Short mmCIF file of C-alpha atoms and ligand atoms in Angstrom, two decimals:
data_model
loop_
_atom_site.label_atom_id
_atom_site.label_comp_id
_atom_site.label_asym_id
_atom_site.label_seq_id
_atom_site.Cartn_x
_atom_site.Cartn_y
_atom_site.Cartn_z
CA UNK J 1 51.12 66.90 69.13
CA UNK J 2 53.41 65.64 71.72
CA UNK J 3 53.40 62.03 70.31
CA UNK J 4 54.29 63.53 66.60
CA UNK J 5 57.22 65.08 68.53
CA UNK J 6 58.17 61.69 70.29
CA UNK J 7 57.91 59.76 67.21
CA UNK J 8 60.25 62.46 65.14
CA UNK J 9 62.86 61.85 67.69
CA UNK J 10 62.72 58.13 68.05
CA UNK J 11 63.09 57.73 64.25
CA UNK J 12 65.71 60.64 63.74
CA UNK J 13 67.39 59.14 66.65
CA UNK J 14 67.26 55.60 64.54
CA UNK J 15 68.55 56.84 61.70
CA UNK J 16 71.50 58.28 63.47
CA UNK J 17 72.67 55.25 65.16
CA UNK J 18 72.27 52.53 62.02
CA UNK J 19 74.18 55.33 60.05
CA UNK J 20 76.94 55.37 62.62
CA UNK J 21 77.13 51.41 62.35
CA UNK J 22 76.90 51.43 58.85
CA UNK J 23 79.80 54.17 58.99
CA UNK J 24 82.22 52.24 61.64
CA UNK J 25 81.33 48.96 59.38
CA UNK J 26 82.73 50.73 56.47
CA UNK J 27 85.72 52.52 58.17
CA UNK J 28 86.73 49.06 59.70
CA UNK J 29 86.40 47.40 55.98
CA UNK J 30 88.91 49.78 53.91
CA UNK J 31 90.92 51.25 56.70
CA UNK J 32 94.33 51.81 55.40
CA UNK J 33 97.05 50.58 58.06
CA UNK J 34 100.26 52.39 58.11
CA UNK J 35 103.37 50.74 57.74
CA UNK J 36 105.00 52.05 61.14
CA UNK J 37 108.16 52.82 58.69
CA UNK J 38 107.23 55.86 57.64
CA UNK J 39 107.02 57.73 60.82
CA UNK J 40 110.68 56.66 61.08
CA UNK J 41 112.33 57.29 57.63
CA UNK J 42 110.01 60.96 58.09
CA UNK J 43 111.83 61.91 61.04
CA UNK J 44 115.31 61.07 59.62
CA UNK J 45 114.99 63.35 56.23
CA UNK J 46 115.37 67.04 56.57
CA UNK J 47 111.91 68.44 57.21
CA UNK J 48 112.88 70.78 54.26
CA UNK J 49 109.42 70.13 52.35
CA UNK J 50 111.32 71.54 49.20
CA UNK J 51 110.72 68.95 46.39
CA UNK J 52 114.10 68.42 45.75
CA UNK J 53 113.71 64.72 45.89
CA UNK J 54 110.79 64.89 43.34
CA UNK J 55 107.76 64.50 45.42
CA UNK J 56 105.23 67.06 47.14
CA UNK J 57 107.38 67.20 50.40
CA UNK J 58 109.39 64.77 52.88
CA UNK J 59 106.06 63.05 54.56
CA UNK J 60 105.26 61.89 50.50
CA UNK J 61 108.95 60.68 49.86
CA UNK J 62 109.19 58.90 53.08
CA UNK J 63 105.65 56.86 51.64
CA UNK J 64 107.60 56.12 48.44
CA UNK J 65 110.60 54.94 50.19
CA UNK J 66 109.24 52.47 52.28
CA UNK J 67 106.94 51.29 49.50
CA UNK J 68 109.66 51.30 47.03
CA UNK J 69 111.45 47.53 46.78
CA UNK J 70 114.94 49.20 46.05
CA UNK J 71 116.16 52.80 46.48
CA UNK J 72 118.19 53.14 43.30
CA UNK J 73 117.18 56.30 41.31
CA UNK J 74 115.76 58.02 45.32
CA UNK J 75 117.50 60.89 46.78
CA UNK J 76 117.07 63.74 49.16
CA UNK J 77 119.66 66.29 47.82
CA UNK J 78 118.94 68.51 51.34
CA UNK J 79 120.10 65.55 53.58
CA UNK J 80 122.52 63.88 50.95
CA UNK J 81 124.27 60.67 51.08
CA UNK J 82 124.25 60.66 55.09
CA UNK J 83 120.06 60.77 55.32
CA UNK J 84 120.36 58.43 52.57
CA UNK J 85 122.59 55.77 54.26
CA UNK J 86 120.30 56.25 57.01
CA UNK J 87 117.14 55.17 55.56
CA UNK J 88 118.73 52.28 53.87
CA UNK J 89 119.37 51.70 58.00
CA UNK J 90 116.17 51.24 58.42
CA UNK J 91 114.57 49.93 55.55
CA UNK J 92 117.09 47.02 55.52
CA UNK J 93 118.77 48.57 51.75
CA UNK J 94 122.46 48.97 50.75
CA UNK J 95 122.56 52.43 49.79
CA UNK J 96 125.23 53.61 47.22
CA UNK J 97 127.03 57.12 47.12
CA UNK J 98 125.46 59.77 44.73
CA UNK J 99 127.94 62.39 43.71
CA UNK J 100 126.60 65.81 44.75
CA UNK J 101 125.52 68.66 42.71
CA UNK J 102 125.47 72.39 42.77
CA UNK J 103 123.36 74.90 40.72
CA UNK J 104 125.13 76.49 38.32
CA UNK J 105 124.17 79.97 36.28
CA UNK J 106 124.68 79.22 32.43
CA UNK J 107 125.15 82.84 31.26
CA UNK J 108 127.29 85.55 31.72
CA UNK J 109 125.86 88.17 30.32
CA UNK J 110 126.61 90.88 32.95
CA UNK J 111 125.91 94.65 31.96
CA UNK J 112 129.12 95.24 31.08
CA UNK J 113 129.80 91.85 28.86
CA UNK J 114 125.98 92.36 27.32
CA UNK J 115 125.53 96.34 27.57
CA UNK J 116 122.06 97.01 28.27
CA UNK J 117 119.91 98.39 25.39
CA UNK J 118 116.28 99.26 26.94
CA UNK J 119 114.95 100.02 30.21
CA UNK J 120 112.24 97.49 31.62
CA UNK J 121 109.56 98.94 33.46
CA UNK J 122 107.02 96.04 33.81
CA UNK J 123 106.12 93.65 36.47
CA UNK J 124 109.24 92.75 37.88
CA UNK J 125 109.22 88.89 37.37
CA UNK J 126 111.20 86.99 35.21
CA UNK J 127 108.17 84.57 34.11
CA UNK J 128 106.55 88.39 33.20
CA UNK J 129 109.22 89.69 30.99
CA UNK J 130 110.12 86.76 29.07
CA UNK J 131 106.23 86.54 27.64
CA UNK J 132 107.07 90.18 27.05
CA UNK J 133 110.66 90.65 24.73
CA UNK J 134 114.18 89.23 24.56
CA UNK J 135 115.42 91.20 27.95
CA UNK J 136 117.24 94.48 28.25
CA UNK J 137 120.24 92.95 26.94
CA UNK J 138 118.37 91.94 23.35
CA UNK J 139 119.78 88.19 23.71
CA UNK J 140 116.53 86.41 23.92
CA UNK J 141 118.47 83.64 25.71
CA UNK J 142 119.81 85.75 28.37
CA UNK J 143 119.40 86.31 32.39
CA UNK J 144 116.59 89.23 32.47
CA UNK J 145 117.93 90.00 35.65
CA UNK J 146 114.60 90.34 38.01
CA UNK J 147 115.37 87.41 40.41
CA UNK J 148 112.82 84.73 40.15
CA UNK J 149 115.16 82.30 40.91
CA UNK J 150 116.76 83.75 43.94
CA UNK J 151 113.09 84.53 45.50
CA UNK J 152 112.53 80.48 45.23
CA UNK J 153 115.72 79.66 46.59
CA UNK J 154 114.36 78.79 50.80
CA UNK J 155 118.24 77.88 51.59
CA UNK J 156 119.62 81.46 51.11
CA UNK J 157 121.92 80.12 48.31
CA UNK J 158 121.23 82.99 45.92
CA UNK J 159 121.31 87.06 45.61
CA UNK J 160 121.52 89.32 42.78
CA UNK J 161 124.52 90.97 42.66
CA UNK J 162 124.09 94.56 41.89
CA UNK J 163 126.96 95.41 39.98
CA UNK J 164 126.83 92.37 37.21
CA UNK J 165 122.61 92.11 37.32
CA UNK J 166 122.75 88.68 37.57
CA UNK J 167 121.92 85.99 40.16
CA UNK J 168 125.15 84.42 42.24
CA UNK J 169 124.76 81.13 43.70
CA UNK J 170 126.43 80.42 46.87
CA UNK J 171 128.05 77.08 46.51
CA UNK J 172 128.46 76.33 50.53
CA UNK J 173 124.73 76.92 51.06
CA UNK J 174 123.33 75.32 47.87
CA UNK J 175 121.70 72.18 48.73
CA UNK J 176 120.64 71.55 44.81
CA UNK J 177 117.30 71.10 45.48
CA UNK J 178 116.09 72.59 41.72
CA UNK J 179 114.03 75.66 43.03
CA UNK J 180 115.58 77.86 41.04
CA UNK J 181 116.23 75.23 38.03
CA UNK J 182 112.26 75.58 37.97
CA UNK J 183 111.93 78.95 38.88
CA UNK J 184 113.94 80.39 35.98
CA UNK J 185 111.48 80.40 32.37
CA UNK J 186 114.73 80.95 30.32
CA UNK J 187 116.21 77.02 31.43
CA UNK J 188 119.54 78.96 32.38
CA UNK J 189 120.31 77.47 35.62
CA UNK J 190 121.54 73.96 35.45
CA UNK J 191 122.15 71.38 38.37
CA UNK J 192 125.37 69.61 37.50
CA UNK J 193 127.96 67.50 39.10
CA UNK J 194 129.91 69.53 42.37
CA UNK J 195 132.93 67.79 41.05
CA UNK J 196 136.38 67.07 42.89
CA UNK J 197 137.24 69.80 45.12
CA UNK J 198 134.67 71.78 44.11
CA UNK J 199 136.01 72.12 40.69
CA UNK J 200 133.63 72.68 37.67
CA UNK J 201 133.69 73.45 33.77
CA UNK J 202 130.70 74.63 31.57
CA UNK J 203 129.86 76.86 28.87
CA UNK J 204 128.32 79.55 30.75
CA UNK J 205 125.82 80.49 28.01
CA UNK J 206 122.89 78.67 26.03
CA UNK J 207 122.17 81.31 23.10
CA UNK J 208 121.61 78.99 20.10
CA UNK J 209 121.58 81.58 17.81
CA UNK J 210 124.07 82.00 15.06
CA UNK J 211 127.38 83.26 16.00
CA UNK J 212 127.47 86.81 15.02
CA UNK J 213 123.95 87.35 15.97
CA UNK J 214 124.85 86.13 19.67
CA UNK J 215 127.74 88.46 19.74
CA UNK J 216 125.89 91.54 18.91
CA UNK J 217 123.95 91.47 22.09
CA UNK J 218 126.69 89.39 24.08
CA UNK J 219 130.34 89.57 23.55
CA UNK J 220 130.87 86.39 25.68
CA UNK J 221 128.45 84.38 23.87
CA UNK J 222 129.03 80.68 22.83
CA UNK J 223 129.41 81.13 18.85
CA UNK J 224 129.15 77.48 17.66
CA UNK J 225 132.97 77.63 16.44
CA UNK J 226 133.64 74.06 18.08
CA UNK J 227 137.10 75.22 18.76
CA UNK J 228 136.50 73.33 22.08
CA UNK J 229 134.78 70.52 20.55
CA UNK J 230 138.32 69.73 18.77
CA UNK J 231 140.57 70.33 21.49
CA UNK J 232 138.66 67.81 23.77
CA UNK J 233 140.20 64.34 24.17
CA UNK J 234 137.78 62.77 25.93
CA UNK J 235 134.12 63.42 23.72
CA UNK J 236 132.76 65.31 26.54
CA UNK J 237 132.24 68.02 24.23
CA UNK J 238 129.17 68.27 22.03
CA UNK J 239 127.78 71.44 19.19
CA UNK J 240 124.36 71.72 18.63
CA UNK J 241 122.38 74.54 17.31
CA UNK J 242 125.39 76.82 17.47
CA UNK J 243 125.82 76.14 21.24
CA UNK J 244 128.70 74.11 23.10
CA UNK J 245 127.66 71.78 25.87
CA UNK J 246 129.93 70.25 28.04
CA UNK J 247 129.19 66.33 29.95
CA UNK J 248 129.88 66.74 33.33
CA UNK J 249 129.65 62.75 33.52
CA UNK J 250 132.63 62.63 30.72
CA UNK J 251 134.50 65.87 31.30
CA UNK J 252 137.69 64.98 33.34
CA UNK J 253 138.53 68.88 34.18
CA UNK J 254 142.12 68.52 31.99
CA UNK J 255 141.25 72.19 30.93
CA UNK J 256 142.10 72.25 27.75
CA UNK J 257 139.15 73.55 26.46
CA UNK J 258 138.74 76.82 28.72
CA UNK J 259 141.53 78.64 26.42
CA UNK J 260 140.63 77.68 23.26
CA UNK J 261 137.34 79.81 23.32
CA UNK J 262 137.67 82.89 21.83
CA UNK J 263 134.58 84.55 23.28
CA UNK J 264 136.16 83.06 26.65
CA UNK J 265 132.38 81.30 27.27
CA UNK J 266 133.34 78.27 28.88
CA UNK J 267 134.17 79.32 33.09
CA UNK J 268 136.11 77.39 35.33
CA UNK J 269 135.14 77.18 38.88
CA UNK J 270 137.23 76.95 42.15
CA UNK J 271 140.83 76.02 40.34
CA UNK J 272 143.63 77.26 40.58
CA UNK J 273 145.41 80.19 38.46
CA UNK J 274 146.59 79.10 35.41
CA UNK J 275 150.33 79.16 35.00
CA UNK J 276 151.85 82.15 33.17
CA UNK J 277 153.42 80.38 29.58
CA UNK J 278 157.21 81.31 30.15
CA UNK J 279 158.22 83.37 27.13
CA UNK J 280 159.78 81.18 24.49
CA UNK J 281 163.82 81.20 25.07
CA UNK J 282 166.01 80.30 21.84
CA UNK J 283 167.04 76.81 22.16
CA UNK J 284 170.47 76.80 22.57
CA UNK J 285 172.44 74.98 19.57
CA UNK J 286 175.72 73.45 20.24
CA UNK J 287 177.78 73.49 17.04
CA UNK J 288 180.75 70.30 17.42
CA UNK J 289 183.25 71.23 15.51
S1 SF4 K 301 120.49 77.80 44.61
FE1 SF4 K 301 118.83 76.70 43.58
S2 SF4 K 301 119.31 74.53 43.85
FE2 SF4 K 301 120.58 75.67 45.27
S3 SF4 K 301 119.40 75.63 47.18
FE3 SF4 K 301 118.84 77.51 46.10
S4 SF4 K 301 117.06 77.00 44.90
FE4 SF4 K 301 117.99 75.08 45.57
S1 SF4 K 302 118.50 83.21 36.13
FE1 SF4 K 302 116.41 83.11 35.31
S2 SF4 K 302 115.07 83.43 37.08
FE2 SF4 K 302 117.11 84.06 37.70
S3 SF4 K 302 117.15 86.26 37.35
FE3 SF4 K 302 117.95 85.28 35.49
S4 SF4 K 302 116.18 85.00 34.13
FE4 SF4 K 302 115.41 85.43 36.19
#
């Protein structure tokens, strides 16, 4: 009985130690080996782990740096042209400036600019209600209000104002990292161009639907009139499906447009007042005689 005992053990025993050479063999053959890069283009991004940049989190686009052979078309919108310049540092790359961005909400339809119609009482998520109908409101392009993009938003860049019922983004803490870009099923938020002090134009609205329909349920509602389309000099300006859409890259913040919408859709950001028109004064004729 003993022996059988002995003899189970030696051979177990066997099998256990040519496995564990086999293994090592193996492990030895395809063992990946780091490039030591990584560790150090890791520790200079953010540690945010947001996705801005496009990949799972700052350990994956530190991989696809260093593996990259240039880093045109990378960017880690949490550490910005700073981290940027210093990864080029160490990966041996000339690193050109990217201009910055800033989230931007493309509606205004507030309660009192798109009176509320119904009363929600579902699931209060955004992705919820728009399977459900076109939002309180009745524009089926519009904010619905419950907040799924400021609950993605991990820089504290975004709250819901009480007063209008829809999101504000906080331009000083918003790192444009497209949380909220995602986050939002009706496409409303938009990442564009922080522009030159700050200063931004956009149609705040992105109901295709035909004028008068838009302005039943919205009375600042893009109607598709192009008014602003003509007035621009510079082509930056484009109509389709009843909807304005100005090119940040082409859009040279003259102004011209802002005043020429009649629903008053297109917003201005961070400039100035506009100068009061000085009432007309007769122009003064001199008669020679
Ligand atoms: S507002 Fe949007 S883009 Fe800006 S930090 Fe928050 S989630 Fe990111
Ligand atoms: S912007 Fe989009 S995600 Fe945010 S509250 Fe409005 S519908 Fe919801």
């Amino acid at each position: 009985m003993s022996s059988v005992l002995i003899f189970a053990v030696v051979v177990l025993s066997a099998i256990g130690i040519v496995s564990a050479v086999v293994l090592y063999f193996i492990a030895q053959k395809f063992k990946v080996i780091e490039d030591s890069n990584i560790d150090l283009v890791e520790v200079s991004l953010p540690g945010a782990n947001c996705g801005g940049c496009g990949y799972a989190g700052c350990r994956n686009f530190a991989e696809a740096l260093v593996h990259a052979d240039k880093l045109d078309g990378f960017f880690c919108p949490v550490g910005g042209n700073e981290v940027m310049k210093r990864v080029g540092e160490i990966l041996g790359y000339e690193v050109g400036k990217v201009a910055l961005k800033v989230a931007v909400l493309r509606c205004n339809g507030s309660v009192e600019n798109a009176p509320r119609k119904v009363y929600f009482d579902g699931a209060a998520t955004c992705a919820f209600a728009h399977n459900l109908y076109a939002g309180e409101s009745g524009c089926p392009f519009g904010c619905l209000g419950l907040g799924d993009c400021v609950r993605s938003c991990q820089f504290d860049a975004m709250y819901m104002d009480a007063e209008s019922g829809l999101p504000v983004i906080i331009e000083d803490k918003c790192v444009a990292c497209g949380a909220c870009v995602k986050a939002c099923p009706r496409l409303i938020i938009e990442l564009r161009n922080k522009g030159p002090k700050n200063r931004r134009i956009f149609v705040s609205c992105i109901n295709e639907e035909k004028g008068g329909v838009a302005r039943k349920n919205c009375k600042v509602a893009c109607i598709g009139c192009g008014a602003c389309v003509k007035v621009c000099r510079f082509d930056a300006i484009t109509l389709e499906k009843n909807l304005a859409y100005i090119d940040f890259n082409k859009c040279t913040l003259c102004r011209k447009c802002a005043p020429e919408c009649p629903t008053f859709a297109i917003q201005e950001i961070n400039f100035p007042p506009r100068k009061e028109k000085a009432p007309e004064t007769e122009k003064k004729v001199e008669v020679i005689c």
